[in-house]
PDB file of C-alpha atoms and ligand atoms in Angstrom:
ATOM      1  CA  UNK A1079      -0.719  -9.470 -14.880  1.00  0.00           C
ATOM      2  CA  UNK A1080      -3.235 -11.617 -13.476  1.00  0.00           C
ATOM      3  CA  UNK A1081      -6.634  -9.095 -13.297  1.00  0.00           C
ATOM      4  CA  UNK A1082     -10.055  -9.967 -11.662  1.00  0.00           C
ATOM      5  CA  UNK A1083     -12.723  -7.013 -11.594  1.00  0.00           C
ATOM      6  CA  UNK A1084     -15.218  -7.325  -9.226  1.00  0.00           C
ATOM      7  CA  UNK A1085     -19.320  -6.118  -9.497  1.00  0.00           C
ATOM      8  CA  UNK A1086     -18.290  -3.693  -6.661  1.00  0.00           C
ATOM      9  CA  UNK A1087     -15.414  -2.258  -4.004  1.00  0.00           C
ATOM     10  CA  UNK A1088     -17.554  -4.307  -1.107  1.00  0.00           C
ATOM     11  CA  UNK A1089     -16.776  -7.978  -2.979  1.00  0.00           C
ATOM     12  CA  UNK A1090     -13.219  -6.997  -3.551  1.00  0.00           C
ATOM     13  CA  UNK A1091     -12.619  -5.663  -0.487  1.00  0.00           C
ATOM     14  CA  UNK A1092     -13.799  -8.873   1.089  1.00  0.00           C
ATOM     15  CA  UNK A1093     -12.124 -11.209  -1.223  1.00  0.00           C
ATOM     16  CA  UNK A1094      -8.462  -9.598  -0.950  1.00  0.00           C
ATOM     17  CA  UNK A1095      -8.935  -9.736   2.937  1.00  0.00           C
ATOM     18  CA  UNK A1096     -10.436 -13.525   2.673  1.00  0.00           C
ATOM     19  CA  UNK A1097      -7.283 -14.679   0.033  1.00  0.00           C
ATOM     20  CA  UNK A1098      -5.029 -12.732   2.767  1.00  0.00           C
ATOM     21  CA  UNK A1099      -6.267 -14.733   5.623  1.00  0.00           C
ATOM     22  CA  UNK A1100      -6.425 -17.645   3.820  1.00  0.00           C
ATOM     23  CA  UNK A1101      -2.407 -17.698   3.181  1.00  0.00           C
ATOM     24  CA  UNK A1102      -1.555 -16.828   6.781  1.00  0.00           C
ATOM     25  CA  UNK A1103      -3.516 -19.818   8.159  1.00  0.00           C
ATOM     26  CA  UNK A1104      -0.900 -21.577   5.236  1.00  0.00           C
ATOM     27  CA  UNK A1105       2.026 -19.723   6.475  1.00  0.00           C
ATOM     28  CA  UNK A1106       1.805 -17.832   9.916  1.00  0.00           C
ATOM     29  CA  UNK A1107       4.766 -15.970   9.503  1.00  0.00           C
ATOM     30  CA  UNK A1108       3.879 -14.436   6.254  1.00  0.00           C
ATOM     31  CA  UNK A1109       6.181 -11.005   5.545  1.00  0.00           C
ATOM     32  CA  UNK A1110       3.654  -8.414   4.596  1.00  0.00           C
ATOM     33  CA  UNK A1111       3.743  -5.002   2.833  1.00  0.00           C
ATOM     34  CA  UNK A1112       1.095  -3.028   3.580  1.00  0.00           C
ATOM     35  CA  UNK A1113      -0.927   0.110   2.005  1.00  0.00           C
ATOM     36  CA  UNK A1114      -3.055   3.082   3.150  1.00  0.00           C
ATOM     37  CA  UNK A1115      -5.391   5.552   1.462  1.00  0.00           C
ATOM     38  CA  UNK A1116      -9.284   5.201   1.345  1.00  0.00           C
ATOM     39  CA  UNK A1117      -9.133   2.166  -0.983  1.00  0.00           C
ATOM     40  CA  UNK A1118      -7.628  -0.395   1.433  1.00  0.00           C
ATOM     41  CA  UNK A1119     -10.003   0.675   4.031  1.00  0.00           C
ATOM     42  CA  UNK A1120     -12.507  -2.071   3.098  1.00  0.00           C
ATOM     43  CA  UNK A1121     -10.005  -4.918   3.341  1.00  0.00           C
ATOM     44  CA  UNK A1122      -8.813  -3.887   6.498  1.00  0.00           C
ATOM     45  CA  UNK A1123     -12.435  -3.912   7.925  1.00  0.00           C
ATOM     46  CA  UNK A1124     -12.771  -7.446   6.114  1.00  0.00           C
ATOM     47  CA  UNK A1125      -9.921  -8.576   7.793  1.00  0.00           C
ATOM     48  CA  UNK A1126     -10.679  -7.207  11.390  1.00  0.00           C
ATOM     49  CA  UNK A1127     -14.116  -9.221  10.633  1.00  0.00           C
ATOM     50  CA  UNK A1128     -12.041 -12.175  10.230  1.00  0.00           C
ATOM     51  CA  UNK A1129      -9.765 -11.726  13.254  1.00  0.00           C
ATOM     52  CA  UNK A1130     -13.107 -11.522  15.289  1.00  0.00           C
ATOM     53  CA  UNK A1131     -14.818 -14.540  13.547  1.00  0.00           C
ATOM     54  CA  UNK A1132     -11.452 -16.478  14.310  1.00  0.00           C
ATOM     55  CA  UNK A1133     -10.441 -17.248  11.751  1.00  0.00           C
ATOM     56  CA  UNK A1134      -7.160 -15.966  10.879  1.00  0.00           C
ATOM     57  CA  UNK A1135      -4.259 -15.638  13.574  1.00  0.00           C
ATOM     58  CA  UNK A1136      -1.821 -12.294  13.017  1.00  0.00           C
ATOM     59  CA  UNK A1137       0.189 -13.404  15.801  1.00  0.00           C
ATOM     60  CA  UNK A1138       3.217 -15.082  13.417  1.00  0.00           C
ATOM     61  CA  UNK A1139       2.960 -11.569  11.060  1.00  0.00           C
ATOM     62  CA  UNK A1140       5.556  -8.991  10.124  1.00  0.00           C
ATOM     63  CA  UNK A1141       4.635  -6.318   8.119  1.00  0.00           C
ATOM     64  CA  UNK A1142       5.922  -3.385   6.800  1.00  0.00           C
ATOM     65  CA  UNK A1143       4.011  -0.217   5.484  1.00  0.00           C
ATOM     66  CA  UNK A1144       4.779   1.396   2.424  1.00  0.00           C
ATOM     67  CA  UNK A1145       5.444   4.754   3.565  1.00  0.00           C
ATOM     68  CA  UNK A1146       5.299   7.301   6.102  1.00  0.00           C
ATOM     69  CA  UNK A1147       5.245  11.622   5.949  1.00  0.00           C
ATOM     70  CA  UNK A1148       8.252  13.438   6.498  1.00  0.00           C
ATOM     71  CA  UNK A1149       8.191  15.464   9.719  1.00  0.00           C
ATOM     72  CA  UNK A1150       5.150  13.231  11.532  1.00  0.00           C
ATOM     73  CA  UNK A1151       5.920  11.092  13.890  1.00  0.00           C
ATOM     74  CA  UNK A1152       4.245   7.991  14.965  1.00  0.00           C
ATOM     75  CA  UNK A1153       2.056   9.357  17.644  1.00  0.00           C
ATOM     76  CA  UNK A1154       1.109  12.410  15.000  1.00  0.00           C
ATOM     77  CA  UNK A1155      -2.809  11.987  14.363  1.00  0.00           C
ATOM     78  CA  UNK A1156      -2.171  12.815  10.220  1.00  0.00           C
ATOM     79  CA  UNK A1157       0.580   9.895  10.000  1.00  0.00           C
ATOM     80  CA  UNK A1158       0.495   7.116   8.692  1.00  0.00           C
ATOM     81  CA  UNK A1159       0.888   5.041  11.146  1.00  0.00           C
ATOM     82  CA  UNK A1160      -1.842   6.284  13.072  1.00  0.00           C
ATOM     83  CA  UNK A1161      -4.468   5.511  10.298  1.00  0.00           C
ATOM     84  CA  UNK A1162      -2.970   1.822  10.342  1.00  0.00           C
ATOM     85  CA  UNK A1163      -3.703   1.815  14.591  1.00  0.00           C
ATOM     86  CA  UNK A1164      -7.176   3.522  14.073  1.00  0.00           C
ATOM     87  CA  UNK A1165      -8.395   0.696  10.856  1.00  0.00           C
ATOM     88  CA  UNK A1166      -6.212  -2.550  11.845  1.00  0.00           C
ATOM     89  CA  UNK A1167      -3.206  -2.914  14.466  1.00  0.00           C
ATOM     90  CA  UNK A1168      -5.075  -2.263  16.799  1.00  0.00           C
ATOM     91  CA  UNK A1169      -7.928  -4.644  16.411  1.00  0.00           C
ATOM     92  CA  UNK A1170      -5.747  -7.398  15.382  1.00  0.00           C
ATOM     93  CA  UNK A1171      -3.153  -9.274  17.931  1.00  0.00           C
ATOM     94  CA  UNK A1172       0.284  -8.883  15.821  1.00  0.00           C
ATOM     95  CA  UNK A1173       3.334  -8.415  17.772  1.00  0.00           C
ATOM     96  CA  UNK A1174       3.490  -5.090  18.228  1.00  0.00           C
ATOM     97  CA  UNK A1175       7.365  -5.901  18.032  1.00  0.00           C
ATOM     98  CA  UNK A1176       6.704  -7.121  14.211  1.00  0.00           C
ATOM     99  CA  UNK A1177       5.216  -3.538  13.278  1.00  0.00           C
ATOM    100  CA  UNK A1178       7.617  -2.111  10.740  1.00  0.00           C
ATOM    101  CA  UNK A1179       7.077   1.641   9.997  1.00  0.00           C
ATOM    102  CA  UNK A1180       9.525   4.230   7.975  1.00  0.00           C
ATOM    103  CA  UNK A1181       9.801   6.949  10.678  1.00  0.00           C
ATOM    104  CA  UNK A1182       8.784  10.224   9.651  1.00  0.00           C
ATOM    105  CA  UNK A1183      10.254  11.898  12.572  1.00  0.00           C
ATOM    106  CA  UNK A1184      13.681  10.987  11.980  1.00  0.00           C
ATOM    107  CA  UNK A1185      16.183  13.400  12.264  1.00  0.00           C
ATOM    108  CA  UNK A1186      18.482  11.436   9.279  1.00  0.00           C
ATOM    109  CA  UNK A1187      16.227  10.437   6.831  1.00  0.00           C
ATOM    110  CA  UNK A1188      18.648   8.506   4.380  1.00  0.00           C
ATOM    111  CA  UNK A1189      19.647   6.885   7.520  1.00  0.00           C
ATOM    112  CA  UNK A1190      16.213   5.581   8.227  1.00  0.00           C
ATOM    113  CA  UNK A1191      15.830   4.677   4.401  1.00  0.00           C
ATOM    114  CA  UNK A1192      19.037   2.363   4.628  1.00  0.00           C
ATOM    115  CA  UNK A1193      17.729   0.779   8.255  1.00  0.00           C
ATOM    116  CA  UNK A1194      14.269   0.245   6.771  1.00  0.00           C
ATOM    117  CA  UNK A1195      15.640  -1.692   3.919  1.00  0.00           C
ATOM    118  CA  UNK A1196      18.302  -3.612   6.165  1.00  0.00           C
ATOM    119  CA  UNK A1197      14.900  -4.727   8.551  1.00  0.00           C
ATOM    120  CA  UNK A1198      13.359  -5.979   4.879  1.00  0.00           C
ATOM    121  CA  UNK A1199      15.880  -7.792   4.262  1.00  0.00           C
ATOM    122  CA  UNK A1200      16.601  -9.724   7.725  1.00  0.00           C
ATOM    123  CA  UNK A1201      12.966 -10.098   7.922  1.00  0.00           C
ATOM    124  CA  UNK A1202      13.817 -12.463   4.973  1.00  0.00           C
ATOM    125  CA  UNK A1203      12.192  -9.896   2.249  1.00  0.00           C
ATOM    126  CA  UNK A1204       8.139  -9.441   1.530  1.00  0.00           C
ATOM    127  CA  UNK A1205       6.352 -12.396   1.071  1.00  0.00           C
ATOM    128  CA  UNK A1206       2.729 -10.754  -0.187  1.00  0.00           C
ATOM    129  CA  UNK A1207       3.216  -6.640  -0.915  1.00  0.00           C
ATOM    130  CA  UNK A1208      -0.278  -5.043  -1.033  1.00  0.00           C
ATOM    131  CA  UNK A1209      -1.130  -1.723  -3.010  1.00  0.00           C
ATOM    132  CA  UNK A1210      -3.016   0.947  -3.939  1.00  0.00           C
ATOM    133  CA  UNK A1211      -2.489   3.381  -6.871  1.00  0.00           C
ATOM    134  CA  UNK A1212      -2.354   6.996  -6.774  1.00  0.00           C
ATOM    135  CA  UNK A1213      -4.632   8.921  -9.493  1.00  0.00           C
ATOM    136  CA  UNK A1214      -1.523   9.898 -11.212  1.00  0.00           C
ATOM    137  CA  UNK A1215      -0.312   6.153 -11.362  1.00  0.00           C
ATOM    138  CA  UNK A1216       2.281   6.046  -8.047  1.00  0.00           C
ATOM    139  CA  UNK A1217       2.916   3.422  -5.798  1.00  0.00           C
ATOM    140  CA  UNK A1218       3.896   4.208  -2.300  1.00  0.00           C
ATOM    141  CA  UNK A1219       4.809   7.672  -2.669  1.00  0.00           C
ATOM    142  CA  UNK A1220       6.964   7.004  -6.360  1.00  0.00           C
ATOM    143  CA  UNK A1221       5.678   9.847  -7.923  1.00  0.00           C
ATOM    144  CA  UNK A1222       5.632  10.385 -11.683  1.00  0.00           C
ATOM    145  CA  UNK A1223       9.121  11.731 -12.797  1.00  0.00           C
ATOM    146  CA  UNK A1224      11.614  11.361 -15.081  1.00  0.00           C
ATOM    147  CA  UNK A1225      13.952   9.424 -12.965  1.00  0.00           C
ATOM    148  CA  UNK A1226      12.443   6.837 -10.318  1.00  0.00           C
ATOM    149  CA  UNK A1227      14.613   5.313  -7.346  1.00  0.00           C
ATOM    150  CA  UNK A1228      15.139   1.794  -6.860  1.00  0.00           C
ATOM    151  CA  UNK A1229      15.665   1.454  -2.690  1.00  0.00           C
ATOM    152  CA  UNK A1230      13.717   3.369  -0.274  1.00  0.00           C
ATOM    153  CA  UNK A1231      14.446   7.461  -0.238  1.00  0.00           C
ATOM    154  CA  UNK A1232      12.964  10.432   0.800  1.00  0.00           C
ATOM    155  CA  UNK A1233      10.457  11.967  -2.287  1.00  0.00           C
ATOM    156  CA  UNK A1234       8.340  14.975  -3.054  1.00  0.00           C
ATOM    157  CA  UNK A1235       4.814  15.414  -3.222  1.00  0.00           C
ATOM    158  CA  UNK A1236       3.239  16.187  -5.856  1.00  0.00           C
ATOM    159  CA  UNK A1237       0.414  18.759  -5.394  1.00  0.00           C
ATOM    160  CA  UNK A1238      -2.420  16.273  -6.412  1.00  0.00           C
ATOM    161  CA  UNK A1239      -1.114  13.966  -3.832  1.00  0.00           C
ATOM    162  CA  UNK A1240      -1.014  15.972  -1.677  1.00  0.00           C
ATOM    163  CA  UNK A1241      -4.815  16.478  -2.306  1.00  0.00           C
ATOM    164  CA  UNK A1242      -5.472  13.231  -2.357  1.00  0.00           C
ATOM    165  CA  UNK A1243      -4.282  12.946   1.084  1.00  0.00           C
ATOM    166  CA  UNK A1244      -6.135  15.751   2.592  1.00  0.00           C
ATOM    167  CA  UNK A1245      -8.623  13.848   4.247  1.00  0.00           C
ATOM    168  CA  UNK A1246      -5.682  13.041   6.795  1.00  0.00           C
ATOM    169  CA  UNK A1247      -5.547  16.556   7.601  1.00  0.00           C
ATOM    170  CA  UNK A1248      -9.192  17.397   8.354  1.00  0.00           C
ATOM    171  CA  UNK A1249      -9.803  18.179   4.452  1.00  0.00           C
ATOM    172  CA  UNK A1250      -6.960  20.822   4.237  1.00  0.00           C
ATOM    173  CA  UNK A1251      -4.431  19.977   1.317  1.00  0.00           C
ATOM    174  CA  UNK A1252      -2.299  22.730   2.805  1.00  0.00           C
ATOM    175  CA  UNK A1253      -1.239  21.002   6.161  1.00  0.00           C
ATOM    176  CA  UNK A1254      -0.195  17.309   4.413  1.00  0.00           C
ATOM    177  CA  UNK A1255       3.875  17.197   4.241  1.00  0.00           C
ATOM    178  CA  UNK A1256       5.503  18.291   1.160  1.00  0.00           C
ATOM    179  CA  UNK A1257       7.659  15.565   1.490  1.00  0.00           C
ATOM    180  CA  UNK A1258       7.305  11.888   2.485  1.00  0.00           C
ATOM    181  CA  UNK A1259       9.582   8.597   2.781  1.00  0.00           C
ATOM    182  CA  UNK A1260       8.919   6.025   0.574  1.00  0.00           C
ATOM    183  CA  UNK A1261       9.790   2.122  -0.111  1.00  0.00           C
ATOM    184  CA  UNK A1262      11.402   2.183  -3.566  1.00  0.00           C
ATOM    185  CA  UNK A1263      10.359   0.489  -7.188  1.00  0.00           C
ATOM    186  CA  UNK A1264      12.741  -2.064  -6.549  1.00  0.00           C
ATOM    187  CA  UNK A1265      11.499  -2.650  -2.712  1.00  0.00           C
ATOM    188  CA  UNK A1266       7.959  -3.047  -4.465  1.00  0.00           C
ATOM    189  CA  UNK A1267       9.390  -5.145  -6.974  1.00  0.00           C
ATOM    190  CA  UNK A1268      11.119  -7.663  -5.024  1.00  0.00           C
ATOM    191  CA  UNK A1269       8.183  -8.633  -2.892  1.00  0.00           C
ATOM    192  CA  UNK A1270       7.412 -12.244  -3.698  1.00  0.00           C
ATOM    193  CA  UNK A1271       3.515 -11.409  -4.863  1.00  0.00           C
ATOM    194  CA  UNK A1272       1.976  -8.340  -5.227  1.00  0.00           C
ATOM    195  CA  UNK A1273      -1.908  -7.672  -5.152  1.00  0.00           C
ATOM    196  CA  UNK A1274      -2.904  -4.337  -6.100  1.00  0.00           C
ATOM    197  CA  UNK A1275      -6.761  -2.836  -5.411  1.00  0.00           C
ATOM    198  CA  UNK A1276      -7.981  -0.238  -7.483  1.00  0.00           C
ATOM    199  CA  UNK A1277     -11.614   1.087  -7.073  1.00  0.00           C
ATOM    200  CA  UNK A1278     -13.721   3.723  -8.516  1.00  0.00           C
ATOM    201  CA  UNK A1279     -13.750   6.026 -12.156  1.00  0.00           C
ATOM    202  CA  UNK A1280     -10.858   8.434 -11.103  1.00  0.00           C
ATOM    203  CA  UNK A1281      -8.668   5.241 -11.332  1.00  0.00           C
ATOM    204  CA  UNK A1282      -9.818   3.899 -14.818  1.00  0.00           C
ATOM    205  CA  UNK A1283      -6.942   6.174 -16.910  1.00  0.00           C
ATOM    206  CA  UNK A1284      -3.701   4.889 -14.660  1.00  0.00           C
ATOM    207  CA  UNK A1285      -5.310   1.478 -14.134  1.00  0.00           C
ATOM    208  CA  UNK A1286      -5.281   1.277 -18.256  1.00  0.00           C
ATOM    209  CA  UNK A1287      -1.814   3.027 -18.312  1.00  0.00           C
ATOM    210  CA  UNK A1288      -0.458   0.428 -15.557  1.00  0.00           C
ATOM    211  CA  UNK A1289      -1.802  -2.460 -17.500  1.00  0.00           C
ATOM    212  CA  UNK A1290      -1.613  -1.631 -21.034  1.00  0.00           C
ATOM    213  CA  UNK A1291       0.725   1.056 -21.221  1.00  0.00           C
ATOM    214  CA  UNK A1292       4.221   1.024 -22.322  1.00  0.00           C
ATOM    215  CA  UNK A1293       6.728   0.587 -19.650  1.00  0.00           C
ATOM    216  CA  UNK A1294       7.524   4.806 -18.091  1.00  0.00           C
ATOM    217  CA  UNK A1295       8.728   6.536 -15.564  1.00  0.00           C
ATOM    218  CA  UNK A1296       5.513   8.575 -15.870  1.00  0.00           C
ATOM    219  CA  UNK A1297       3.386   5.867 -14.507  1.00  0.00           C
ATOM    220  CA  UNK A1298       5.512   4.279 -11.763  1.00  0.00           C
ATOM    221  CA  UNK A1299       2.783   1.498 -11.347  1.00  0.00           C
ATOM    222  CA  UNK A1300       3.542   0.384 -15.578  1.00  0.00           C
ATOM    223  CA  UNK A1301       6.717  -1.163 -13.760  1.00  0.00           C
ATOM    224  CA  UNK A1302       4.705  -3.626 -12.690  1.00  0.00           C
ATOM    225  CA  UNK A1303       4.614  -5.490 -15.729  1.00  0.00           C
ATOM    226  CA  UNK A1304       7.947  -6.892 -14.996  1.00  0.00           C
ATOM    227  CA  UNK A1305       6.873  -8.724 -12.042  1.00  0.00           C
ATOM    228  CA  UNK A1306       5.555 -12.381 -12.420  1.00  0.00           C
ATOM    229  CA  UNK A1307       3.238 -12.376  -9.753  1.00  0.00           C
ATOM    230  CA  UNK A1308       1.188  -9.489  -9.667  1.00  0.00           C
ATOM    231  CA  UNK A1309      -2.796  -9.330  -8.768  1.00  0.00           C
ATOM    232  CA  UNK A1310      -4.437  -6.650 -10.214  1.00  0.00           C
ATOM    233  CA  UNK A1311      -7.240  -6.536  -8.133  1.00  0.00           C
ATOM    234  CA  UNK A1312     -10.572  -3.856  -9.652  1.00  0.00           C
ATOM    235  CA  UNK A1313     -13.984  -2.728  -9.329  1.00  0.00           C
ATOM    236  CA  UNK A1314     -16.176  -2.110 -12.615  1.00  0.00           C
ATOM    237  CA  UNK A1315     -15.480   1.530 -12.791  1.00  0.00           C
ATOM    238  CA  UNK A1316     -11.629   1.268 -12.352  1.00  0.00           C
ATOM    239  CA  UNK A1317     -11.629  -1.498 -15.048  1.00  0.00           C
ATOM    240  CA  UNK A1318     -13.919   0.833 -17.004  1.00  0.00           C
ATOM    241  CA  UNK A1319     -10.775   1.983 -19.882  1.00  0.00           C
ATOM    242  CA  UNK A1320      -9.178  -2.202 -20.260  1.00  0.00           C
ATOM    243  CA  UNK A1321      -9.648  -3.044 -23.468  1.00  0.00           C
ATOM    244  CA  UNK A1322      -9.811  -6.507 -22.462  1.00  0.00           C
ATOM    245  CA  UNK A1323     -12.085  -6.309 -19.582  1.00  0.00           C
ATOM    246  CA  UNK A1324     -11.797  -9.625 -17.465  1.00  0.00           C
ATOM    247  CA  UNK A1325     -15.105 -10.860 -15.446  1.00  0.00           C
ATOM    248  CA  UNK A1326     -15.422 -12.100 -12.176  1.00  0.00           C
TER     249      UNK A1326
HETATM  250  C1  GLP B2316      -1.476   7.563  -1.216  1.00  0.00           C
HETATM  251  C2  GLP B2316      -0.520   6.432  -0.743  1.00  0.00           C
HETATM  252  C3  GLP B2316      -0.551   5.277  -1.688  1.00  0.00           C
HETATM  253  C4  GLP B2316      -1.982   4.991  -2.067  1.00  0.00           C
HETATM  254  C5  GLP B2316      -2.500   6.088  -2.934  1.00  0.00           C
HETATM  255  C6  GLP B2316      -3.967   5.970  -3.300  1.00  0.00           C
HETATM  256  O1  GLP B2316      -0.851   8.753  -1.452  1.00  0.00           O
HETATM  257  N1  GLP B2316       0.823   6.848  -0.520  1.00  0.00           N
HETATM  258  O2  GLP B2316       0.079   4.161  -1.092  1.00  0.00           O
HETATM  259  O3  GLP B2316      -2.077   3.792  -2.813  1.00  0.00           O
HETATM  260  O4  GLP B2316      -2.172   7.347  -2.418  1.00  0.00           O
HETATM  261  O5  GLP B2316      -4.810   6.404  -2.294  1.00  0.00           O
HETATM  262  P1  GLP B2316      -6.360   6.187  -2.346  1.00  0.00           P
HETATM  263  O6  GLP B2316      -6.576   4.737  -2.105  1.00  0.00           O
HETATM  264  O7  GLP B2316      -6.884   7.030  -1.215  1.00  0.00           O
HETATM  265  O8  GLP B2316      -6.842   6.633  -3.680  1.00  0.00           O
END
């Protein structure tokens, strides 16, 4: 894994969202997997700033989000889809037709899992997958467990997810979905490079297990030592527990 840690989240915000626009002015019709939570927030805003200084063109794009709540649909304020209209779609001019979204309102979820995955894969597969990491060491919604699914499926929520998602819900834990749909580890896996962003001291333990722990189904992000192009992308206080702490 190659890791950078940054003096704060402001600098790595910016540089994830300046390497970003840097490879689509390269390659305009970049595939691209894309996160939410609070930590991505900054890049998005980095990237808007971009868009509006010019210099980077979204018009080629595809992307495809991670994942989506089970029983929300788009137009549902707490979905995830909203949260990617209110901090990037739409400030940006991608093809709304290139907008690829796991739909949480579906009446056949497996269904929507196998067309998601089919649209991946015509779309030619994900050329740059960005992530977060849950406090508990998921990506997307692959929650600890002792079994983890390779393609795209319908998971539980674990109650400190679902706390950790609150905020969507005006602060109440109660109203976020117990269930959500999810790109798989292997969906993750296959994207051509991945960049994950990890800020803050609640992240320092599963940033250390992802990195430097042994390979476990208990820390779906430790997967990611199998891939050979993966960005681990920190702040001081998530890099906090490395042993070998890398400078910027
Ligand atoms: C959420 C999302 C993940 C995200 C993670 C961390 O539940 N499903 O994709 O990376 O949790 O969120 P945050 O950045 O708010 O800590």
């Amino acid at each position: 894994m190659d890791i950078t840690v940054f003096p704060g989240a402001n600098q790595l915000a910016a540089a994830v969202a300046e390497r970003l626009a840097g490879h689509l002015c390269r390659a305009r019709s970049l595939v691209l997997g894309l996160p939410t939570g609070r930590t991505p927030l900054g890049f998005y805003r980095n990237l808007v700033r971009i868009a509006r200084e010019g210099r980077v063109d979204f018009s080629g794009a595809t992307t495809f989000n991670l994942d989506e709540f089970l029983g929300l649909g788009p137009e549902e304020p707490g979905s995830y889809r909203q949260y990617m209209e209110r901090h990037f779609f739409r400030f940006v001019n991608i093809d709304r037709r290139n907008i690829h979204f796991l739909d949480g309102s579906t009446p056949d979820p497996e269904g929507e899992c196998a067309r998601y995955e089919r649209a991946i894969a015509e779309a030619g597969g994900i050329d740059v997958q960005i992530l977060g990491i849950g406090s508990n060491g998921h990506i997307g919604f692959n929650e600890p467990a002792d079994h983890l699914t390779a393609r795209s499926h319908v998971v539980r929520l674990r109650p400190e997810t679902r706390r950790a998602n609150a905020a969507l819900f005006a602060g109440d834990a109660d109203r976020v979905p117990h269930q959500a749909l999810s790109m798989g580890m292997a969906t993750i896996l296959h994207a051509r490079t991945i960049v994950l962003m990890a800020t803050g001291s609640e992240k320092a333990g599963c940033v250390s297990a992802m990195v430097e722990g042994p390979l476990t189904t208990r820390t779906p992000a430790s997967f990611l030592q199998l891939h050979p192009d993966v960005h681990v992308m920190l702040d001081q206080a998530a890099a906090r527990k490395l042993a070998d702490q890398v400078r910027f």
